[in-house]
Amino acid sequence: MNDTSFNSRDCGTCPIRHRAVCSRCEPDELEHLDDIKYYRTYEAGQPVIWAGDPMEFVASVVTGIATLSQTMEDGRTQMVGLLLPSDFIGRPGREHAPFDVVAVTDLTLCCFRKKPFEDLMGSTPSIGGRLLQMTLDELDSAREWMLVLGRKTAREKIASLVMIIARRDAALHKRLPKDGMEFDLPLTREAMADYLGLTLETVSRQISALKKSGVIQLQGKRQVHIPDLQRLVSETGDDVDGGHIF
Amino acid sequence: MNDTSFNSRDCGTCPIRHRAVCSRCEPDELEHLDDIKYYRTYEAGQPVIWAGDPMEFVASVVTGIATLSQTMEDGRTQMVGLLLPSDFIGRPGREHAPFDVVAVTDLTLCCFRKKPFEDLMGSTPSIGGRLLQMTLDELDSAREWMLVLGRKTAREKIASLVMIIARRDAALHKRLPKDGMEFDLPLTREAMADYLGLTLETVSRQISALKKSGVIQLQGKRQVHIPDLQRLVSETGDDVDGGHIF
DNA sequence: CGCGAATTTGACCCGGTTCAACTGCTGTGG
DNA sequence: CCACAGCAGTTGAACCGGGTCAAATTCGCG
């Protein structure tokens, strides 16, 4: 319940202002959004929504990380989305949540009551347009993820995940990924396993293997150091050039 | 090059009029779309776009089936989209195609030149709104597909695919899937393997196994008969109730 | 210091891949 | 009318990558 600065209701100082669903809004449009928004915080490990629950709001992730996942009756679970700051939760025009949303770290959401948000979207093209763009981007990354799940080996899966996190970390600091970069793996071994369609034991083994062959170096369990980015890319199995422009 | 009736440029008789990206358009809006549209046909097996190609158009599938897929350097390929009539190809605001698109059957597209389409989208909320809705639906099904790829056994994968095709076939005829229904598998064993992240041998074996245990019956290689739908659902590993409302 | 959770490591096993042979269908040409 | 090539699909046998089960280790923390 520690209200940090971004909880000031001031969109001007919002850390996700330039990337979130509201990024194209003019000042007067922001005011309308402001009328229907409220912040909500969750502790690490807490559920945000269960699949099937009625959704009374949509939201942007302001700080922290959440996961979107599905679980079968027998307990097998597959992560289907990794929600980082500026990502959008929920969908206009649907009553019930299709997947579970869980806070992985402490989490702050900027929530909008669903009905008013839908109305506002109807009258504000800059919101709908931005949401379409974000959704198309997510669809593209979901499709890349499908290649990882369906066709890559365990080692390639781990290398791909490290690379994805490296890219996002670099983007967060507004620079390109480069040799020697360091960053944190924000997920437990089990969460990585759920992300990649593996068991946590396999994740652990492959991380050890990548460490032993010098592709990555570890400080502690979570801090990663990449001596040679090109080497890591080649371990992902992806085309060395094309595809990822940024 | 056999111009069938829907090639008459008449949106009034278009078979996908009620589901495609244009489904919310008013008559005057349709006229604007009409100005920038043209039909294109492809024979079964022909490529529509290669990943990385510049895209000069976006399009709706009118008749036939296409696949969206990714291939790694060593030839491993993963299907990431199955495009049926009314589905949309391409994305406004992107220059290059991210994935390969290939016609599986003979295919007719209703194409719109990209730039004019983007302009029209800016001035016609009913197009952007419908496209957002379609994209969100696709994202949801991509996420269900991720569970299939990441966590299901070969047998569950095959049962899931049969079920998906059964649902779509039923929806096409505007009714619910039911016991005793029959339909065609529109994909080769290899295409099913690419869809499910399996080898074609495993697909063949599991289809035989489902046939032997009476879950499905086959007339020829492609025609499927489902004696007991509930039995098939239970083979998919999915929750018997929740989830799929329609 | 000692507990519990996260992680690592080991040994064994199995589902799905790999490689290869075979079946059956369809179309083509002598 | 048949021979035969070519392709989709089936089936078999051996192999192996990753899962499973179990135990050891590390780490954070009261």
XYZ file of C-alpha atoms (C1' of nucleotides) in Angstrom:
552
model
C 0.000 0.000 0.000
C 2.941 2.367 -0.371
C 1.706 5.109 -2.666
C 4.692 5.969 -4.794
C 4.983 9.090 -6.906
C 3.276 7.756 -10.049
C 0.196 7.261 -7.919
C -0.271 10.988 -7.892
C -2.946 10.739 -10.592
C -0.750 12.954 -12.707
C -0.456 11.595 -16.243
C 2.308 14.106 -16.915
C 4.777 12.199 -14.756
C 3.470 8.738 -15.627
C 6.379 6.428 -16.543
C 4.401 4.684 -19.297
C 2.888 7.824 -20.781
C 4.732 7.431 -24.095
C 3.968 3.761 -24.729
C 0.633 2.910 -23.141
C -2.832 2.861 -24.668
C -3.126 6.580 -23.910
C 0.104 7.552 -25.679
C -1.576 9.252 -28.610
C -4.036 11.230 -26.529
C -4.167 15.008 -26.549
C -4.369 16.844 -23.204
C -8.148 17.221 -23.415
C -8.562 13.526 -24.154
C -6.327 12.683 -21.219
C -8.671 14.612 -18.987
C -11.553 12.369 -19.982
C -9.449 9.313 -19.271
C -8.443 10.839 -15.990
C -12.089 10.983 -14.925
C -12.521 7.230 -15.169
C -9.138 6.010 -14.024
C -7.955 4.711 -10.659
C -4.817 2.969 -9.487
C -4.660 -0.465 -7.989
C -1.731 -2.329 -6.506
C -1.101 -6.033 -6.007
C 1.601 -7.804 -4.056
C 3.917 -10.282 -5.732
C 2.129 -13.594 -6.137
C -1.381 -12.179 -5.872
C -3.971 -12.940 -8.542
C -5.394 -10.031 -10.519
C -8.134 -11.962 -12.335
C -9.087 -15.607 -12.731
C -10.173 -16.991 -16.087
C -13.949 -16.786 -16.350
C -14.317 -13.923 -13.876
C -16.393 -10.979 -14.978
C -14.093 -8.073 -15.778
C -15.254 -4.724 -14.481
C -12.146 -2.893 -15.694
C -9.408 -2.740 -18.267
C -5.949 -1.525 -17.279
C -2.398 -0.580 -18.182
C 0.549 -2.028 -16.301
C 2.358 0.951 -14.758
C 5.078 -0.791 -12.774
C 5.920 -4.437 -12.097
C 5.305 -7.614 -14.024
C 2.274 -9.845 -14.449
C 1.662 -13.069 -16.331
C -1.257 -14.241 -18.405
C -1.686 -18.000 -18.250
C -3.915 -21.014 -18.744
C -4.131 -24.079 -16.545
C -5.574 -27.478 -17.463
C -7.568 -29.520 -14.939
C -4.602 -31.725 -14.148
C -2.406 -28.747 -13.339
C -0.375 -28.360 -16.511
C -0.014 -24.636 -17.095
C 1.147 -22.562 -20.022
C 2.004 -18.894 -19.823
C 0.455 -17.079 -22.805
C 1.485 -13.524 -22.069
C 4.133 -11.656 -20.122
C 2.800 -8.250 -19.135
C 5.379 -5.519 -18.644
C 4.954 -1.797 -17.950
C 2.765 -0.151 -20.622
C 1.102 -3.419 -21.607
C -2.689 -3.483 -21.667
C -4.922 -5.887 -19.732
C -8.456 -6.761 -20.746
C -10.460 -6.295 -23.878
C -13.271 -3.959 -24.705
C -16.348 -5.872 -25.727
C -15.829 -8.999 -23.663
C -17.541 -9.726 -20.377
C -15.345 -12.441 -18.950
C -11.597 -12.864 -18.639
C -10.304 -15.627 -20.916
C -7.089 -16.239 -18.936
C -5.614 -15.969 -15.448
C -3.646 -12.812 -14.665
C -1.187 -13.016 -11.762
C 1.232 -10.449 -10.354
C 4.784 -11.819 -10.495
C 6.359 -8.848 -8.764
C 4.640 -6.055 -6.874
C 2.357 -4.514 -9.433
C 0.628 -1.201 -10.061
C -2.191 -0.940 -12.572
C -3.835 2.120 -14.027
C -7.425 0.884 -14.281
C -10.358 2.203 -16.273
C -13.904 1.101 -15.603
C -14.814 -0.960 -18.614
C -18.081 0.579 -19.747
C -16.906 4.208 -19.636
C -13.670 3.180 -21.334
C -15.617 1.537 -24.152
C -17.730 4.663 -24.553
C -14.650 6.855 -24.601
C -13.032 4.599 -27.175
C -16.022 5.129 -29.423
C -15.537 8.872 -29.360
C -11.744 8.992 -29.260
C -10.023 7.460 -32.307
C -6.566 7.964 -30.824
C -7.337 5.397 -28.123
C -8.812 2.756 -30.412
C -6.055 3.307 -32.945
C -3.299 2.892 -30.399
C -4.996 -0.188 -28.941
C -5.206 -1.721 -32.415
C -1.517 -1.092 -32.974
C -0.607 -2.614 -29.600
C -2.835 -5.622 -30.234
C -1.279 -6.232 -33.647
C 2.181 -6.079 -32.056
C 1.114 -8.564 -29.414
C -0.300 -10.870 -32.042
C 3.014 -10.811 -33.881
C 4.944 -11.673 -30.756
C 2.453 -14.401 -29.868
C 3.197 -15.903 -33.273
C 6.954 -15.769 -32.755
C 6.340 -17.441 -29.413
C 4.427 -20.220 -31.191
C 7.552 -21.057 -33.192
C 9.505 -21.266 -29.944
C 6.913 -23.561 -28.352
C 6.349 -25.776 -31.350
C 9.732 -26.242 -32.950
C 12.666 -25.197 -30.796
C 14.833 -27.428 -28.605
C 15.117 -26.790 -24.869
C 18.473 -25.051 -25.328
C 17.118 -22.841 -28.092
C 14.072 -22.034 -25.981
C 16.205 -20.827 -23.075
C 18.464 -18.803 -25.364
C 15.366 -17.268 -26.985
C 13.897 -16.297 -23.626
C 17.151 -14.715 -22.449
C 17.296 -12.828 -25.728
C 13.703 -11.614 -25.415
C 14.355 -10.311 -21.926
C 17.616 -8.731 -23.059
C 15.785 -6.870 -25.839
C 13.058 -5.642 -23.541
C 15.541 -4.560 -20.923
C 17.494 -2.642 -23.544
C 14.305 -1.043 -24.898
C 13.361 0.009 -21.376
C 16.645 1.934 -21.104
C 16.158 3.226 -24.652
C 19.240 1.623 -26.113
C 20.174 -1.387 -28.214
C 21.230 -4.710 -26.733
C 25.010 -5.025 -26.887
C 27.936 -7.202 -25.850
C 28.623 -7.153 -22.146
C 25.109 -6.118 -21.164
C 23.732 -7.230 -17.788
C 20.187 -7.594 -16.553
C 17.909 -9.494 -14.215
C 15.777 -12.500 -15.070
C 12.495 -11.391 -13.522
C 11.060 -14.902 -13.477
C 11.539 -17.995 -11.334
C 12.714 -21.191 -13.010
C 9.170 -22.464 -12.795
C 7.742 -19.365 -14.488
C 10.332 -19.717 -17.253
C 9.271 -23.334 -17.649
C 5.634 -22.258 -17.963
C 6.674 -19.668 -20.498
C 8.599 -22.135 -22.625
C 6.557 -25.312 -22.310
C 9.286 -27.121 -20.356
C 9.755 -28.489 -16.840
C 11.652 -26.442 -14.299
C 14.351 -29.128 -14.133
C 15.016 -28.802 -17.847
C 15.170 -25.027 -17.531
C 17.720 -25.327 -14.759
C 19.821 -27.832 -16.698
C 19.856 -25.766 -19.874
C 20.747 -22.580 -18.040
C 23.647 -24.478 -16.473
C 24.637 -25.783 -19.890
C 24.608 -22.311 -21.460
C 26.673 -21.067 -18.532
C 29.162 -23.904 -18.883
C 29.646 -23.242 -22.580
C 30.189 -19.546 -21.876
C 27.163 -18.188 -23.729
C 25.934 -16.508 -20.556
C 27.502 -15.775 -17.167
C 25.565 -15.662 -13.914
C 25.968 -13.517 -10.795
C 23.714 -15.258 -8.307
C 20.641 -17.039 -9.652
C 19.049 -14.166 -11.478
C 21.645 -11.665 -12.714
C 22.786 -12.419 -16.269
C 25.831 -11.167 -18.159
C 26.071 -11.576 -21.937
C 29.689 -11.509 -23.124
C 28.892 -12.057 -26.805
C 25.442 -11.166 -28.064
C 25.949 -12.709 -31.485
C 26.844 -15.999 -29.839
C 23.597 -15.908 -27.880
C 21.572 -15.119 -31.001
C 23.087 -18.082 -32.810
C 22.006 -20.317 -29.915
C 18.372 -19.237 -30.380
C 18.210 -20.896 -33.786
C 16.808 -17.691 -35.274
C 17.958 -16.164 -38.478
C 21.004 -14.051 -37.634
C 19.863 -11.040 -39.597
C 16.211 -10.448 -40.628
C 13.110 -10.323 -38.503
C 13.786 -8.233 -35.440
C 14.547 -4.760 -36.654
C 14.603 -3.257 -33.160
C -8.657 -17.603 -63.614
C -12.294 -18.772 -63.520
C -14.180 -15.683 -62.377
C -16.935 -17.042 -60.187
C -19.954 -15.044 -59.135
C -18.462 -13.369 -56.045
C -15.905 -11.822 -58.371
C -18.599 -9.563 -59.680
C -17.324 -6.692 -57.512
C -20.726 -6.688 -55.864
C -20.368 -6.505 -52.080
C -24.083 -7.267 -51.758
C -23.581 -10.877 -52.765
C -20.181 -11.299 -51.094
C -20.137 -14.515 -49.006
C -18.072 -12.933 -46.235
C -19.974 -9.679 -46.089
C -21.252 -10.316 -42.569
C -17.961 -11.349 -40.950
C -15.117 -9.577 -42.734
C -13.360 -6.345 -41.876
C -16.069 -4.467 -43.799
C -18.981 -6.033 -41.907
C -19.867 -2.892 -39.965
C -19.718 -0.575 -42.944
C -22.681 1.454 -44.110
C -23.508 1.506 -47.844
C -21.691 4.806 -48.409
C -18.592 3.481 -46.647
C -18.713 0.346 -48.756
C -18.566 2.514 -51.828
C -15.284 4.005 -50.696
C -13.900 0.540 -50.051
C -15.176 -0.528 -53.422
C -13.045 2.137 -55.078
C -9.805 0.663 -53.761
C -10.565 -3.027 -53.887
C -9.651 -5.687 -56.413
C -9.832 -9.476 -56.443
C -6.912 -11.812 -56.758
C -6.812 -15.564 -57.059
C -4.116 -18.097 -56.267
C -3.901 -21.774 -57.067
C -3.476 -24.364 -54.332
C 0.133 -24.446 -53.231
C 1.035 -20.990 -54.518
C 2.692 -18.461 -52.223
C 0.826 -15.232 -51.517
C 3.627 -13.409 -49.677
C 7.050 -14.365 -48.333
C 8.226 -13.131 -44.946
C 10.171 -9.902 -45.408
C 8.477 -8.954 -48.674
C 7.101 -5.440 -48.910
C 3.315 -5.568 -48.689
C 1.489 -3.373 -51.121
C -1.938 -4.562 -50.061
C -4.044 -5.893 -47.236
C -6.836 -8.359 -47.959
C -9.755 -10.462 -46.813
C -9.963 -14.151 -47.612
C -13.139 -14.606 -49.665
C -12.941 -18.297 -50.514
C -10.366 -20.993 -49.884
C -7.765 -21.523 -47.169
C -4.320 -20.075 -46.603
C -1.693 -20.611 -43.929
C 0.578 -18.198 -42.116
C 3.874 -19.787 -41.157
C 7.481 -19.366 -40.112
C 10.446 -21.418 -41.242
C 13.863 -21.669 -39.576
C 17.056 -21.875 -41.630
C 17.285 -25.622 -41.164
C 13.766 -26.126 -42.485
C 11.778 -26.601 -39.294
C 8.468 -24.832 -39.867
C 5.639 -23.801 -37.585
C 2.244 -22.717 -38.768
C 1.150 -19.621 -36.828
C -2.168 -18.900 -38.466
C -4.860 -20.699 -40.418
C -6.686 -18.223 -42.628
C -10.266 -19.079 -43.502
C -12.919 -17.081 -45.382
C -13.457 -13.644 -43.783
C -10.022 -13.633 -42.109
C -7.834 -10.609 -42.685
C -4.297 -10.612 -44.110
C -1.753 -7.878 -43.491
C -1.514 -5.068 -41.042
C -1.949 -1.364 -41.470
C 1.209 0.488 -40.451
C 3.750 -2.177 -41.313
C 5.860 -2.196 -44.446
C 7.037 -5.778 -44.575
C 5.301 -9.105 -44.094
C 6.412 -10.825 -40.885
C 5.395 -14.329 -41.988
C 4.913 -16.478 -45.083
C 1.397 -16.737 -46.478
C 0.645 -19.734 -48.707
C -2.564 -20.815 -50.412
C -3.515 -24.335 -49.248
C -6.522 -24.639 -51.528
C -7.467 -22.455 -54.468
C -7.848 -19.027 -52.948
C -9.644 -15.766 -53.688
C -8.666 -12.575 -51.903
C -10.438 -9.249 -51.781
C -7.435 -6.905 -51.772
C -7.174 -3.249 -50.798
C -4.155 -1.152 -51.688
C -2.465 -0.513 -48.375
C -2.036 3.235 -48.357
C -5.604 4.106 -49.393
C -6.899 1.517 -46.941
C -4.944 3.130 -44.115
C -6.314 6.531 -45.071
C -9.838 5.181 -45.193
C -9.362 3.546 -41.800
C -8.463 6.929 -40.364
C -11.755 8.400 -41.514
C -13.996 5.361 -40.992
C -14.232 4.153 -37.386
C -16.357 1.170 -38.349
C -13.410 -0.352 -40.189
C -10.820 0.200 -37.475
C -13.261 -0.935 -34.823
C -14.064 -4.153 -36.629
C -10.381 -4.794 -37.297
C -9.600 -4.323 -33.602
C -12.300 -6.810 -32.665
C -11.020 -9.347 -35.192
C -7.436 -8.879 -34.030
C -8.396 -9.378 -30.384
C -10.221 -12.588 -31.338
C -7.179 -13.802 -33.214
C -4.964 -13.004 -30.263
C -7.202 -15.074 -28.015
C -7.063 -18.040 -30.345
C -3.298 -17.676 -30.728
C -3.095 -17.979 -26.947
C -5.245 -21.099 -26.858
C -2.996 -22.487 -29.564
C 0.028 -21.788 -27.335
C -1.409 -24.100 -24.678
C -1.803 -26.789 -27.313
C 1.789 -26.363 -28.520
C 3.388 -26.075 -25.109
C 1.570 -28.540 -22.902
C -0.569 -31.049 -24.734
C 0.354 -34.605 -25.718
C 0.307 -35.687 -29.350
C -3.080 -37.358 -28.918
C -4.555 -34.282 -27.246
C -3.117 -32.094 -29.986
C -4.814 -34.102 -32.725
C -8.102 -34.174 -30.844
C -7.843 -30.405 -30.329
C -7.242 -29.786 -34.012
C -10.167 -31.970 -35.057
C -12.317 -30.097 -32.554
C -11.185 -26.685 -33.839
C -12.033 -27.667 -37.394
C -15.347 -29.129 -36.288
C -16.261 -25.848 -34.563
C -15.312 -23.767 -37.575
C -17.179 -26.035 -39.932
C -20.258 -25.793 -37.744
C -19.940 -21.993 -37.520
C -19.684 -21.826 -41.300
C -23.059 -23.541 -41.592
C -24.395 -21.396 -38.746
C -25.088 -24.225 -36.373
C -23.555 -25.851 -33.324
C -21.248 -28.838 -33.505
C -23.171 -31.986 -32.610
C -22.929 -35.775 -32.402
C -22.751 -37.451 -35.757
C -21.435 -34.421 -37.612
C -19.188 -34.954 -40.611
C -16.663 -32.675 -42.278
C -13.448 -32.560 -44.248
C -9.953 -32.092 -42.866
C -8.730 -29.378 -45.224
C -5.058 -30.018 -44.391
C -2.506 -32.654 -45.348
C -0.857 -34.676 -42.583
C 2.198 -32.515 -42.996
C 0.239 -29.274 -42.637
C -1.412 -30.663 -39.499
C 2.050 -31.498 -38.173
C 3.191 -27.930 -38.838
C 0.096 -26.660 -37.106
C 0.647 -28.792 -34.001
C 4.425 -28.835 -33.676
C 4.646 -32.558 -34.455
C 6.079 -34.742 -37.232
C 3.785 -36.037 -39.928
C 4.443 -39.594 -38.783
C 3.176 -38.819 -35.301
C 0.088 -37.139 -36.763
C -0.638 -40.218 -38.828
C -0.148 -42.572 -35.876
C -2.355 -40.557 -33.546
C -5.137 -40.243 -36.111
C -5.012 -44.024 -36.498
C -5.107 -44.402 -32.726
C -8.145 -42.132 -32.347
C -9.840 -44.064 -35.128
C -9.045 -47.403 -33.508
C -10.474 -46.292 -30.169
C -13.625 -45.081 -31.894
C -13.302 -41.381 -31.092
C -13.415 -40.549 -34.786
C -14.352 -42.473 -37.927
C -12.799 -41.899 -41.315
C -14.242 -42.130 -44.816
C -11.140 -41.990 -46.955
C -8.178 -40.007 -45.667
C -9.885 -36.683 -45.128
C -13.585 -37.110 -44.338
C -14.216 -37.276 -40.591
C -17.273 -38.496 -38.716
C -17.703 -37.720 -35.006
C -20.020 -40.212 -33.314
C -19.737 -38.695 -29.839
C -18.691 -35.069 -29.519
C -18.308 -35.178 -25.757
C -15.900 -38.069 -26.115
C -13.787 -36.033 -28.525
C -13.788 -33.035 -26.181
C -12.564 -35.189 -23.334
C -9.671 -36.353 -25.517
C -8.559 -32.754 -26.032
C -7.675 -32.385 -22.354
C -9.710 -29.160 -22.202
C -12.132 -28.315 -19.497
C -15.425 -29.939 -20.447
C -17.527 -26.892 -19.692
C -15.990 -23.376 -19.515
C -14.052 -21.450 -22.076
C -15.673 -21.861 -25.467
C -19.058 -20.313 -25.227
C -19.822 -20.682 -28.934
C 21.569 -21.172 13.620
C 18.027 -23.508 11.380
C 13.965 -23.643 8.469
C 11.719 -23.544 3.961
C 11.667 -22.264 -0.734
C 14.174 -22.108 -4.943
C 17.437 -24.345 -7.544
C 20.595 -27.898 -9.027
C 21.933 -32.456 -10.050
C 21.459 -37.472 -10.826
C 19.328 -41.786 -12.640
C 15.925 -43.747 -15.186
C 12.175 -43.876 -18.402
C 9.028 -42.858 -22.165
C 6.686 -40.199 -25.852
C 7.746 -38.558 -29.939
C 11.377 -38.240 -33.546
C 14.134 -40.343 -37.010
C 15.022 -43.207 -40.684
C 13.292 -46.494 -43.644
C 10.156 -49.554 -45.940
C 5.735 -50.248 -47.629
C 0.726 -49.275 -49.227
C -2.536 -47.314 -52.035
C -4.193 -43.944 -55.103
C -4.063 -41.134 -59.259
C -2.621 -39.662 -63.414
C 0.140 -40.370 -67.666
C 1.873 -42.428 -71.599
C 2.976 -46.516 -74.432
C -5.650 -51.485 -70.725
C -1.809 -51.938 -68.137
C 2.872 -50.296 -66.454
C 4.801 -47.210 -63.800
C 6.034 -42.900 -61.693
C 4.935 -39.866 -58.019
C 2.913 -38.455 -53.980
C 0.126 -38.772 -49.548
C -0.247 -41.610 -46.041
C 0.812 -45.699 -43.004
C 3.608 -48.609 -40.314
C 7.806 -50.487 -38.033
C 12.157 -50.356 -35.295
C 15.683 -47.925 -32.969
C 17.028 -43.891 -30.751
C 17.138 -39.810 -27.811
C 15.603 -35.313 -25.767
C 13.187 -33.997 -22.264
C 10.087 -35.668 -18.489
C 9.733 -37.879 -13.956
C 11.043 -38.903 -9.505
C 14.268 -38.360 -5.910
C 18.003 -36.369 -3.400
C 21.373 -32.826 -2.552
C 22.571 -27.969 -2.376
C 22.143 -23.110 -2.039
C 20.124 -19.075 -0.502
C 17.325 -15.789 2.013
C 15.532 -14.806 6.318
C 13.477 -14.961 11.011
